[in-house]
mmCIF file of C-alpha atoms in Angstrom:
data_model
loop_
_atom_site.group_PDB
_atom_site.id
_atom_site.type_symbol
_atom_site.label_atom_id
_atom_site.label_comp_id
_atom_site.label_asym_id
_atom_site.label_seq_id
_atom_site.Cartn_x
_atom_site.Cartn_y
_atom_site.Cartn_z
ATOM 1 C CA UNK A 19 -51.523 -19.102 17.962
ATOM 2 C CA UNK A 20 -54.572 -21.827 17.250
ATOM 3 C CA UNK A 21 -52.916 -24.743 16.146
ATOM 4 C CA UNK A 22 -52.686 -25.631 12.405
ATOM 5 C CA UNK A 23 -53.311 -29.651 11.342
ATOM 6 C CA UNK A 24 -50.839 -30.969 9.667
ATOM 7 C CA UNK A 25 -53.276 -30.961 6.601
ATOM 8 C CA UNK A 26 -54.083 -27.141 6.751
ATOM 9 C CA UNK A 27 -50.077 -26.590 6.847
ATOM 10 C CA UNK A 28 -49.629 -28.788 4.054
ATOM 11 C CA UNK A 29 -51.041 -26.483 1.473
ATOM 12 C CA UNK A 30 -49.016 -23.909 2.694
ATOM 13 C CA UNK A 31 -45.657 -25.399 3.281
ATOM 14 C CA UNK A 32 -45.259 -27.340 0.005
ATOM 15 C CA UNK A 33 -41.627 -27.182 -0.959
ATOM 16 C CA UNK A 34 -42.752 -26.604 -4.625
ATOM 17 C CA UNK A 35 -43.319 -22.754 -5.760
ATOM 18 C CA UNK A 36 -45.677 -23.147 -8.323
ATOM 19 C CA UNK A 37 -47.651 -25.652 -5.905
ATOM 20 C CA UNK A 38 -47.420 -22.769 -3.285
ATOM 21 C CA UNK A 39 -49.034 -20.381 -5.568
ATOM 22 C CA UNK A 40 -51.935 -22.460 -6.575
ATOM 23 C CA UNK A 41 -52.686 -23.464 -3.238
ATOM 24 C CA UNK A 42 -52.718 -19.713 -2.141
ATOM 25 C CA UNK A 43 -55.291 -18.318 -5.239
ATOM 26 C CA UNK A 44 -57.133 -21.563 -3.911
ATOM 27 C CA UNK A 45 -56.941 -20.108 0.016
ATOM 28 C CA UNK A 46 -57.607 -16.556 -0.881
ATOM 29 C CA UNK A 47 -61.312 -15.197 -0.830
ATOM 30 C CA UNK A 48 -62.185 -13.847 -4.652
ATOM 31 C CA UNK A 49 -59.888 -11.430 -6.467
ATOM 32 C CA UNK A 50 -62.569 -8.766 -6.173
ATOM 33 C CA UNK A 51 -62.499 -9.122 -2.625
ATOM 34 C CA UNK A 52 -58.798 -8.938 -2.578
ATOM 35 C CA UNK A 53 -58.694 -5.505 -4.998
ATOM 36 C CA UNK A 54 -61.160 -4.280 -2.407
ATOM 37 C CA UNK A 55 -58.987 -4.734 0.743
ATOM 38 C CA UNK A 56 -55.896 -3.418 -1.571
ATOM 39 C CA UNK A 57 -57.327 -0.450 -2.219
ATOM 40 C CA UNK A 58 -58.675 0.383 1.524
ATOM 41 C CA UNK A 59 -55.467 -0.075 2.432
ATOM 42 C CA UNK A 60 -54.134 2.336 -0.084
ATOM 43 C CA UNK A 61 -56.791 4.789 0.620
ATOM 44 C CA UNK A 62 -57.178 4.599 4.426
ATOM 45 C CA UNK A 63 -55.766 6.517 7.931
ATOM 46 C CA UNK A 64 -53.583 3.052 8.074
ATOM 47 C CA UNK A 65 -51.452 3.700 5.220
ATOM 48 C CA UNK A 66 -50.164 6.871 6.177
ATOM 49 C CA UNK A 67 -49.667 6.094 9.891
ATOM 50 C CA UNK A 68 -47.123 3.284 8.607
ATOM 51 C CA UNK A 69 -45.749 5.050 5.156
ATOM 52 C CA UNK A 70 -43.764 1.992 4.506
ATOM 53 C CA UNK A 71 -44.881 0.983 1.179
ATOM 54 C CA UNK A 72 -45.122 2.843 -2.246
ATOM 55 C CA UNK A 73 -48.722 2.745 -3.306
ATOM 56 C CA UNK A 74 -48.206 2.859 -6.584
ATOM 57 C CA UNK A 75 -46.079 -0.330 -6.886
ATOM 58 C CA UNK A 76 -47.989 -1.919 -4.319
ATOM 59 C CA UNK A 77 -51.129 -1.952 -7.299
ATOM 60 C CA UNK A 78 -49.124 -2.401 -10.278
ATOM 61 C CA UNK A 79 -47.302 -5.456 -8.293
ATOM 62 C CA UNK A 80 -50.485 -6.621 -7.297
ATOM 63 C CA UNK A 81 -52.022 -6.052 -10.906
ATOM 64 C CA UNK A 82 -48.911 -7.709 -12.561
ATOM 65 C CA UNK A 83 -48.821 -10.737 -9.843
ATOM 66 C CA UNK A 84 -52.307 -11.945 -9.529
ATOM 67 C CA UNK A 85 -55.579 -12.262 -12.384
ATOM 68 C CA UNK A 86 -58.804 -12.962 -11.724
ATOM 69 C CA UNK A 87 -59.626 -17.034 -12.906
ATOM 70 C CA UNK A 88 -62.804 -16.093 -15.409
ATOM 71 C CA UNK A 89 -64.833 -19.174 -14.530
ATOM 72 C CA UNK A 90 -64.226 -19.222 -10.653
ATOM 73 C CA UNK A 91 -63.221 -15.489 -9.689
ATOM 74 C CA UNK A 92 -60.929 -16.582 -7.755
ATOM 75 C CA UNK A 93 -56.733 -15.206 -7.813
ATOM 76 C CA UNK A 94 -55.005 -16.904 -10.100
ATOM 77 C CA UNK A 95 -51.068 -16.268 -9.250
ATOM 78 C CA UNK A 96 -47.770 -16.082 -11.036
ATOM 79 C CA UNK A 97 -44.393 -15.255 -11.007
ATOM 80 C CA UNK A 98 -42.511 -13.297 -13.592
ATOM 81 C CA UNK A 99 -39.280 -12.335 -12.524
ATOM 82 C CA UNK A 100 -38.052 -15.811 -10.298
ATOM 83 C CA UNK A 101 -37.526 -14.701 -6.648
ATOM 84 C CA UNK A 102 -38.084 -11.104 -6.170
ATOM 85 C CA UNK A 103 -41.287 -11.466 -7.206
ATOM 86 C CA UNK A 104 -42.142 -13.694 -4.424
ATOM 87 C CA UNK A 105 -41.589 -11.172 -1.562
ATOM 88 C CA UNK A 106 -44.038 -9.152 -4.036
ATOM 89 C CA UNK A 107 -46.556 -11.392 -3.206
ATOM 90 C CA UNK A 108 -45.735 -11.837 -0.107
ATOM 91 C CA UNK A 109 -46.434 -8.081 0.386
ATOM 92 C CA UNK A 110 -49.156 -8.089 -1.160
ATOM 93 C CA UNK A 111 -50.896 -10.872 1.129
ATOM 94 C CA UNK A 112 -49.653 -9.375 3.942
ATOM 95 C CA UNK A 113 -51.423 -6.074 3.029
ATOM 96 C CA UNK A 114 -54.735 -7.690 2.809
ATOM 97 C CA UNK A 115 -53.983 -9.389 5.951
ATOM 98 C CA UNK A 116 -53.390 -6.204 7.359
ATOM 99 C CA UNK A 117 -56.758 -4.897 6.165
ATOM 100 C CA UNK A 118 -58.493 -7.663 7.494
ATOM 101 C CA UNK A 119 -57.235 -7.799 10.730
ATOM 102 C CA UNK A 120 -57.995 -3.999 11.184
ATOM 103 C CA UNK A 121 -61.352 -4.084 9.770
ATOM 104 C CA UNK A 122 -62.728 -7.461 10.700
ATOM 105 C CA UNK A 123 -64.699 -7.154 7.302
ATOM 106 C CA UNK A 124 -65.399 -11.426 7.906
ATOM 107 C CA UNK A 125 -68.937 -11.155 8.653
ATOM 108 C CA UNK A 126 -69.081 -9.014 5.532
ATOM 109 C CA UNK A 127 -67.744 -11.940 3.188
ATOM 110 C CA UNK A 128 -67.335 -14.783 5.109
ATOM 111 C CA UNK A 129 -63.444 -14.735 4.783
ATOM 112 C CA UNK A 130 -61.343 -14.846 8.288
ATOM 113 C CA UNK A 131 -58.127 -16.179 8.316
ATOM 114 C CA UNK A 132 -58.887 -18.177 11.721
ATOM 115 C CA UNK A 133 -55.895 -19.974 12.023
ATOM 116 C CA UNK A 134 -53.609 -17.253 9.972
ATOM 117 C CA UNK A 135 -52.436 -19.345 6.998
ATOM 118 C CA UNK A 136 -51.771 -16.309 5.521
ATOM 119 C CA UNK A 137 -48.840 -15.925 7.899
ATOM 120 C CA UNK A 138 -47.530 -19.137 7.171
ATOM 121 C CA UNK A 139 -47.824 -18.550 3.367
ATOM 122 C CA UNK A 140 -45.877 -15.188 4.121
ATOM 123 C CA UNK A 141 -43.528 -16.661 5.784
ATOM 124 C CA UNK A 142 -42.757 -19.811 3.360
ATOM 125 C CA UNK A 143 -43.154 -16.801 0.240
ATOM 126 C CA UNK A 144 -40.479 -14.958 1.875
ATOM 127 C CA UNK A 145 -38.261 -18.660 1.585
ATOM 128 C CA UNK A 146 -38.667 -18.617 -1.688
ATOM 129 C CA UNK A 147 -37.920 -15.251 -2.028
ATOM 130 C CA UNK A 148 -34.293 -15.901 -0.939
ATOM 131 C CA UNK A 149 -34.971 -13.098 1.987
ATOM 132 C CA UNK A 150 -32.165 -14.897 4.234
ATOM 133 C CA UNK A 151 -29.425 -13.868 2.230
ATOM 134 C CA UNK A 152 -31.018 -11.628 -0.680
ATOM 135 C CA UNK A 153 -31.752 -8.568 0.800
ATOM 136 C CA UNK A 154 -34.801 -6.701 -1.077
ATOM 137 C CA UNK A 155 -37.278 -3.924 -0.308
ATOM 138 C CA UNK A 156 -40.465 -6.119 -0.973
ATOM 139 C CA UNK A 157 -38.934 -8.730 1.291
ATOM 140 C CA UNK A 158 -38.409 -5.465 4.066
ATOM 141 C CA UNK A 159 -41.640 -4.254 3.767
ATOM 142 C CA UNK A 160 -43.353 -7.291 4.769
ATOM 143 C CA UNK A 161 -40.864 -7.997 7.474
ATOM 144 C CA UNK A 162 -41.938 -4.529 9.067
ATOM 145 C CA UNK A 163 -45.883 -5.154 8.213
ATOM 146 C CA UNK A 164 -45.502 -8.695 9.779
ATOM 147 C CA UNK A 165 -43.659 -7.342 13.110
ATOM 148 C CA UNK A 166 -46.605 -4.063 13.009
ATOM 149 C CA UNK A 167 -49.614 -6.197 12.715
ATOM 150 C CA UNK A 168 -48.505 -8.459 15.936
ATOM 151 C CA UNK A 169 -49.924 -5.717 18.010
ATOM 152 C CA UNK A 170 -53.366 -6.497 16.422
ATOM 153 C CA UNK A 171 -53.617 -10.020 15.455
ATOM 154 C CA UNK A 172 -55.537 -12.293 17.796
ATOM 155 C CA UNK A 173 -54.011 -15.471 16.795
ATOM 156 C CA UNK A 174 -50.256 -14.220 16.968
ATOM 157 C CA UNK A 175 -50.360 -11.045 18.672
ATOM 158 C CA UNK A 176 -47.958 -10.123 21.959
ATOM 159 C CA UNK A 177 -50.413 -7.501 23.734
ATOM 160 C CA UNK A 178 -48.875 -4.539 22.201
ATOM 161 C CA UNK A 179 -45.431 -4.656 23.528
ATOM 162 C CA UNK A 180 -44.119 -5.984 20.596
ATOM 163 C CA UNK A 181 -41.678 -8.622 22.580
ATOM 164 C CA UNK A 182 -42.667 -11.552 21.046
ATOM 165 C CA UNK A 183 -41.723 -9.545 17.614
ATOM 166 C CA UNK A 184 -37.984 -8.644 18.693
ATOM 167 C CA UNK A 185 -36.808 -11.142 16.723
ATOM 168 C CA UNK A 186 -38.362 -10.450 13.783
ATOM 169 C CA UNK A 187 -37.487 -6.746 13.888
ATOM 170 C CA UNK A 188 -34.133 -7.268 14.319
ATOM 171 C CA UNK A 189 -33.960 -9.210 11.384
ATOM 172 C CA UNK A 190 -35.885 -6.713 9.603
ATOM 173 C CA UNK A 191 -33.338 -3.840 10.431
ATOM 174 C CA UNK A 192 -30.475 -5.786 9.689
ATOM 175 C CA UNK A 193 -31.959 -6.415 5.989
ATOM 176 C CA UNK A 194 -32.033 -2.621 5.826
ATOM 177 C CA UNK A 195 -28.378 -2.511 7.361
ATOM 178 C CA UNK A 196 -27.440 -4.814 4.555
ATOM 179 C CA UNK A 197 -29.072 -2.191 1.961
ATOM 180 C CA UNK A 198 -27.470 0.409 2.812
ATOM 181 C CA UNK A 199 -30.185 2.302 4.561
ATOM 182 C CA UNK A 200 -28.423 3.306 7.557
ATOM 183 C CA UNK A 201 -26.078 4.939 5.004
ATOM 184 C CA UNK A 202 -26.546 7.992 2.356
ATOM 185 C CA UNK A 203 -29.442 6.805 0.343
ATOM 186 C CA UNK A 204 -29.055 9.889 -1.614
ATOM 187 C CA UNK A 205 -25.372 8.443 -2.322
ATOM 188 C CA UNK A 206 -25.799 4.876 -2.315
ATOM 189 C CA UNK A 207 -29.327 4.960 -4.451
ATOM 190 C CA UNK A 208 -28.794 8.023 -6.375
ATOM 191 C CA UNK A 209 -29.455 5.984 -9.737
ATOM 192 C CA UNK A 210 -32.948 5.658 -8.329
ATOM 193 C CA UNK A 211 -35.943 8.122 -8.176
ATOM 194 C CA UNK A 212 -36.267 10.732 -5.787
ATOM 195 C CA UNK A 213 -39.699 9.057 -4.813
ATOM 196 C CA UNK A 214 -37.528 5.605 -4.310
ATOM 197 C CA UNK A 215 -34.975 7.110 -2.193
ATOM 198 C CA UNK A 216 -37.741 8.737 -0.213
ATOM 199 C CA UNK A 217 -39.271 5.679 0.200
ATOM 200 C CA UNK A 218 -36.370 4.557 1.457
ATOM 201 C CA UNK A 219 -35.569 7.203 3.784
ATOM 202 C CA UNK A 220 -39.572 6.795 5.386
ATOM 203 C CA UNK A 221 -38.344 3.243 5.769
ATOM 204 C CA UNK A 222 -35.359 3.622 7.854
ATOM 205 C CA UNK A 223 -36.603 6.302 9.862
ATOM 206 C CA UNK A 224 -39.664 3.946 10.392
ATOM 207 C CA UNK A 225 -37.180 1.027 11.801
ATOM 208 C CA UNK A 226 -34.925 3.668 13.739
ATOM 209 C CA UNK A 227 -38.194 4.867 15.997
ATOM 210 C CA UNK A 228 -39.502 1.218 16.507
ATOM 211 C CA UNK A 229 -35.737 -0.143 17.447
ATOM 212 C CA UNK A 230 -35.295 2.780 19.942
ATOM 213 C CA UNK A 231 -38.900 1.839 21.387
ATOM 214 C CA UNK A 232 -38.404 -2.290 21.410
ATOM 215 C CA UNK A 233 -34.855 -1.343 23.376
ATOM 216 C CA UNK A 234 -36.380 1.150 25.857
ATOM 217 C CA UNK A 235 -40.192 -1.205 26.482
ATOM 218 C CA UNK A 236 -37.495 -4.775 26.747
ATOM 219 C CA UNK A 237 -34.062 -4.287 27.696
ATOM 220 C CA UNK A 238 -32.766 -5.279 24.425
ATOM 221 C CA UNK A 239 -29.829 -3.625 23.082
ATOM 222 C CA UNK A 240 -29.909 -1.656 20.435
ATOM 223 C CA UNK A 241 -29.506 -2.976 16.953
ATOM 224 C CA UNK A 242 -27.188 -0.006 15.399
ATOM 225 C CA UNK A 243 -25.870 2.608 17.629
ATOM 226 C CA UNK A 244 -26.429 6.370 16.195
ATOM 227 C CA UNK A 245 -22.486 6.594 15.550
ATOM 228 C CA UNK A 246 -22.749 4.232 12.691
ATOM 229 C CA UNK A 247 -26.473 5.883 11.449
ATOM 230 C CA UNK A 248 -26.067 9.276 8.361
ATOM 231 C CA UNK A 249 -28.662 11.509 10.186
ATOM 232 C CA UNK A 250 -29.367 13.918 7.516
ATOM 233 C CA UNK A 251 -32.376 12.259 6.502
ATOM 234 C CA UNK A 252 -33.991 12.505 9.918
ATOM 235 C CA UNK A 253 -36.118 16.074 9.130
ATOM 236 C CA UNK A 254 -37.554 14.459 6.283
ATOM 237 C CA UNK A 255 -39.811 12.595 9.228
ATOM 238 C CA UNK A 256 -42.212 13.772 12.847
ATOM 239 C CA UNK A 257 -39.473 15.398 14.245
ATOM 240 C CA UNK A 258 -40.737 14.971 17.929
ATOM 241 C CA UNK A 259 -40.560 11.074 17.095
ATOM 242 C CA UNK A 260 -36.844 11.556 15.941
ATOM 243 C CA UNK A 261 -36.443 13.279 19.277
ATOM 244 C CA UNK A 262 -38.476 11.256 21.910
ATOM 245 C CA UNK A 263 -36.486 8.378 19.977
ATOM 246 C CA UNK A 264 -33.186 9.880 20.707
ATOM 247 C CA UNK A 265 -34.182 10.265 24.410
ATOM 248 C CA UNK A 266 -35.350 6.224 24.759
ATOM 249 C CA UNK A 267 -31.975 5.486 22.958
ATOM 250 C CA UNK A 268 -29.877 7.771 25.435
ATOM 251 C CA UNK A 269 -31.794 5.978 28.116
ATOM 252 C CA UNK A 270 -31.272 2.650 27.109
ATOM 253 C CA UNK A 271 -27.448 2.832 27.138
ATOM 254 C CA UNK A 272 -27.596 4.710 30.728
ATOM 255 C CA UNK A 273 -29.311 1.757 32.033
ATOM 256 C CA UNK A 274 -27.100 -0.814 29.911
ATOM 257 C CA UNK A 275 -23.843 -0.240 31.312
ATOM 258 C CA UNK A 276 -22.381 -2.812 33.806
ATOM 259 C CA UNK A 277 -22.619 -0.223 36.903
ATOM 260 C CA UNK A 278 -26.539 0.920 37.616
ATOM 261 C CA UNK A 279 -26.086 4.667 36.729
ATOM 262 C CA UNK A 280 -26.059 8.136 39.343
ATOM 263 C CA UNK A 281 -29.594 9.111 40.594
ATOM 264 C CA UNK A 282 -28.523 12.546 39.316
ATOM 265 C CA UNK A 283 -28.091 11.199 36.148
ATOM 266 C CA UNK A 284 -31.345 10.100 35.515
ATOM 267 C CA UNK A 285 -33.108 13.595 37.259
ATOM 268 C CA UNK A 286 -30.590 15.099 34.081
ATOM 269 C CA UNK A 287 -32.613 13.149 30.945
ATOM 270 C CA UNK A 288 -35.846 13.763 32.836
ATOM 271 C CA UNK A 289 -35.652 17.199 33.575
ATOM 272 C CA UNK A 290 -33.958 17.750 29.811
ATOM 273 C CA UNK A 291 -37.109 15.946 28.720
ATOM 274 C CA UNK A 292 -39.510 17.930 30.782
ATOM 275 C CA UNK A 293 -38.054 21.340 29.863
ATOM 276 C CA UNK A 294 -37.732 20.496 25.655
ATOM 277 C CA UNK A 295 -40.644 18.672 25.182
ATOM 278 C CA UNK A 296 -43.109 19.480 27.995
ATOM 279 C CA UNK A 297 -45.193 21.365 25.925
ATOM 280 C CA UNK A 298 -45.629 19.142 22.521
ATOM 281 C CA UNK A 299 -45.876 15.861 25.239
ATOM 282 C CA UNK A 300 -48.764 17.634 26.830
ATOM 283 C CA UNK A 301 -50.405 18.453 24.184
ATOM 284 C CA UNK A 302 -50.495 15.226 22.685
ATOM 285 C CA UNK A 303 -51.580 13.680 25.825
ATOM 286 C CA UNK A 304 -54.223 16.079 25.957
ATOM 287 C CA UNK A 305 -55.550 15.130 22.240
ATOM 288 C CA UNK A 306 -54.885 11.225 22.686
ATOM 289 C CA UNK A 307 -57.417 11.630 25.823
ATOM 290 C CA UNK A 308 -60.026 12.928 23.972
ATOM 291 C CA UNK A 309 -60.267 9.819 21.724
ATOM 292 C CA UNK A 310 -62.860 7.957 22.418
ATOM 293 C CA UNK A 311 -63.833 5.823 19.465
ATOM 294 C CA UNK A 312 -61.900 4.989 15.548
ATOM 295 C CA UNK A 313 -63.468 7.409 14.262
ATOM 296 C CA UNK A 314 -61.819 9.834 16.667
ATOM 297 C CA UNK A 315 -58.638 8.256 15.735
ATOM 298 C CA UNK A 316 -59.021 9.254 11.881
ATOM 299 C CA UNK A 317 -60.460 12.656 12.609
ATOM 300 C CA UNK A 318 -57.462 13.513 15.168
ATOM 301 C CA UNK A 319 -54.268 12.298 13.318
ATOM 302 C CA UNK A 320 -53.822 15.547 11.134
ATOM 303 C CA UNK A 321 -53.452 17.252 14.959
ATOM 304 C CA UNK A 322 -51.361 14.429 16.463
ATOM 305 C CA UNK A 323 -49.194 14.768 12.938
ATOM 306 C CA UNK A 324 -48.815 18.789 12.761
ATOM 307 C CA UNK A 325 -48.017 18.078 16.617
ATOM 308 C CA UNK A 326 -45.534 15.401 15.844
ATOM 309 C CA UNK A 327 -43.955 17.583 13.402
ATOM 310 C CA UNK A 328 -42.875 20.606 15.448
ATOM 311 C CA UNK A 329 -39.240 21.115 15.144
#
């Protein structure tokens, strides 16, 4: 990462919240801007290929949490409910720095996070937000955005493995340990909305693919073993993810036992592999060659999604 002053981290490590707040409308480009990126998110190929946050909350959060300053357009932000609502912001910031980094819309506005402040405003929101021992779906979300968007950011990216992020993953699937989430949500949650629990189920199936794939690209052990996971939920999401997952997972623990397992053991999982899910893996290689530009990307993920889906 580009190295902050000690004067640019200032602003953004103040150990006052209401300082904090000021000094982030003050960072932020105009709320117009802001609304913009918001609702790109909300409305592009990026928010369904990570369904991690409820759109609907995300604007009335955002609508609730930040005004627009009538003499300098700039964000003018407040907190209503003491803690909580700073993970709100937080994932609200972190969308926008989500859009930004995808889009590289800077030479549109003039706004680039160059030395990602935002980060470090995320990071000191989530502080305030209690995330270390108040456990909160705001505060998860961002965790998860934050770990996603290392793939992509310049400044504080880890080429795509995701390494650099295991940390911060881990931490993110123990918060949803801690909720419950690994659990019956319809159970646990069943004072919420069915939308809510969905959410919630989208969430954990989210963190269960991206734990099986940190474990299998690094080494790392896994963070909950499927004996202590409720699978029910698990059709609700790309079933052939669920399944490839399962196959990293069963993988992992063959190669993390003290004694380096049996050659035939390993021909087993690959053949099992070849014979179940030949056809869908071929098929999506096939499609993922053609792709040749974003565009392609956007055009193709209705075929990479019906293809994911096969039970």
């Amino acid at each position: 990462m580009m190295s902050i002053s000690p004067e640019d981290y200032s602003d953004a490590d103040t150990p006052f919240p209401q300082e904090l707040l000021r000094n982030l409308g003050n960072y932020l480009p105009e709320y117009d801007i802001v609304k913009e990126y918001i609702d790109l998110y909300i409305s592009s190929f990026w928010e369904y290929s990570l369904p991690v946050v409820d759109t609907a909350v995300l604007i009335h959060d955002f609508q609730t949490l930040f005004s627009k300053d009538a003499t300098t357009g700039k964000c003018s932000v407040y907190v209503k409910n003491k803690w909580i609502d700073y993970a709100k912001i937080a994932l609200v910031v972190m969308v926008f720095k989500a859009v930004l980094l995808m889009l590289n819309r800077s030479l549109q506005n003039g706004f680039y996070d160059e030395k990602d402040k935002l980060g470090v405003f995320v990071r000191r929101l989530l502080q305030f937000a209690k995330c270390d021992i108040k456990a909160t779906l705001p505060a998860l979300q961002t965790l998860i955005l934050m770990y996603h968007m290392k793939k992509i950011n310049p400044l504080d990216g880890d080429g795509g493995d995701s390494s650099k992020g295991s940390q911060l993953f881990k931490r993110a699937v123990n918060m949803a340990v801690a909720m419950g989430l690994h659990q019956d949500i319809d159970k646990i949650y069943k004072s919420q909305s069915a939308s809510e629990r969905g959410l919630m189920k989208e969430i954990w199936c989210t963190l269960y693919v991206y734990a099986s794939r940190l474990s299998f690209d690094t080494g790392l052990p896994l963070t909950v073993y499927d004996d202590y996971i409720y699978h029910s939920k698990f059709p609700e999401y790309p079933a052939l993810a669920i399944r490839l997952a399962r196959y990293q997972r069963a993988l992992v623990k063959l190669f993390s036992k003290p004694n380096p397992p049996e050659p035939s053991m390993l021909y087993e999982m690959i053949y099992s592999i070849e014979k179940n899910e030949g056809p869908s893996l071929l098929k999506l290689s096939e499609v993922i060659n053609d792709l040749k530009k974003t565009d392609d990307i956007v055009e193709a993920y209705p075929t990479l999604m019906d293809i994911k889906t096969q039970a």
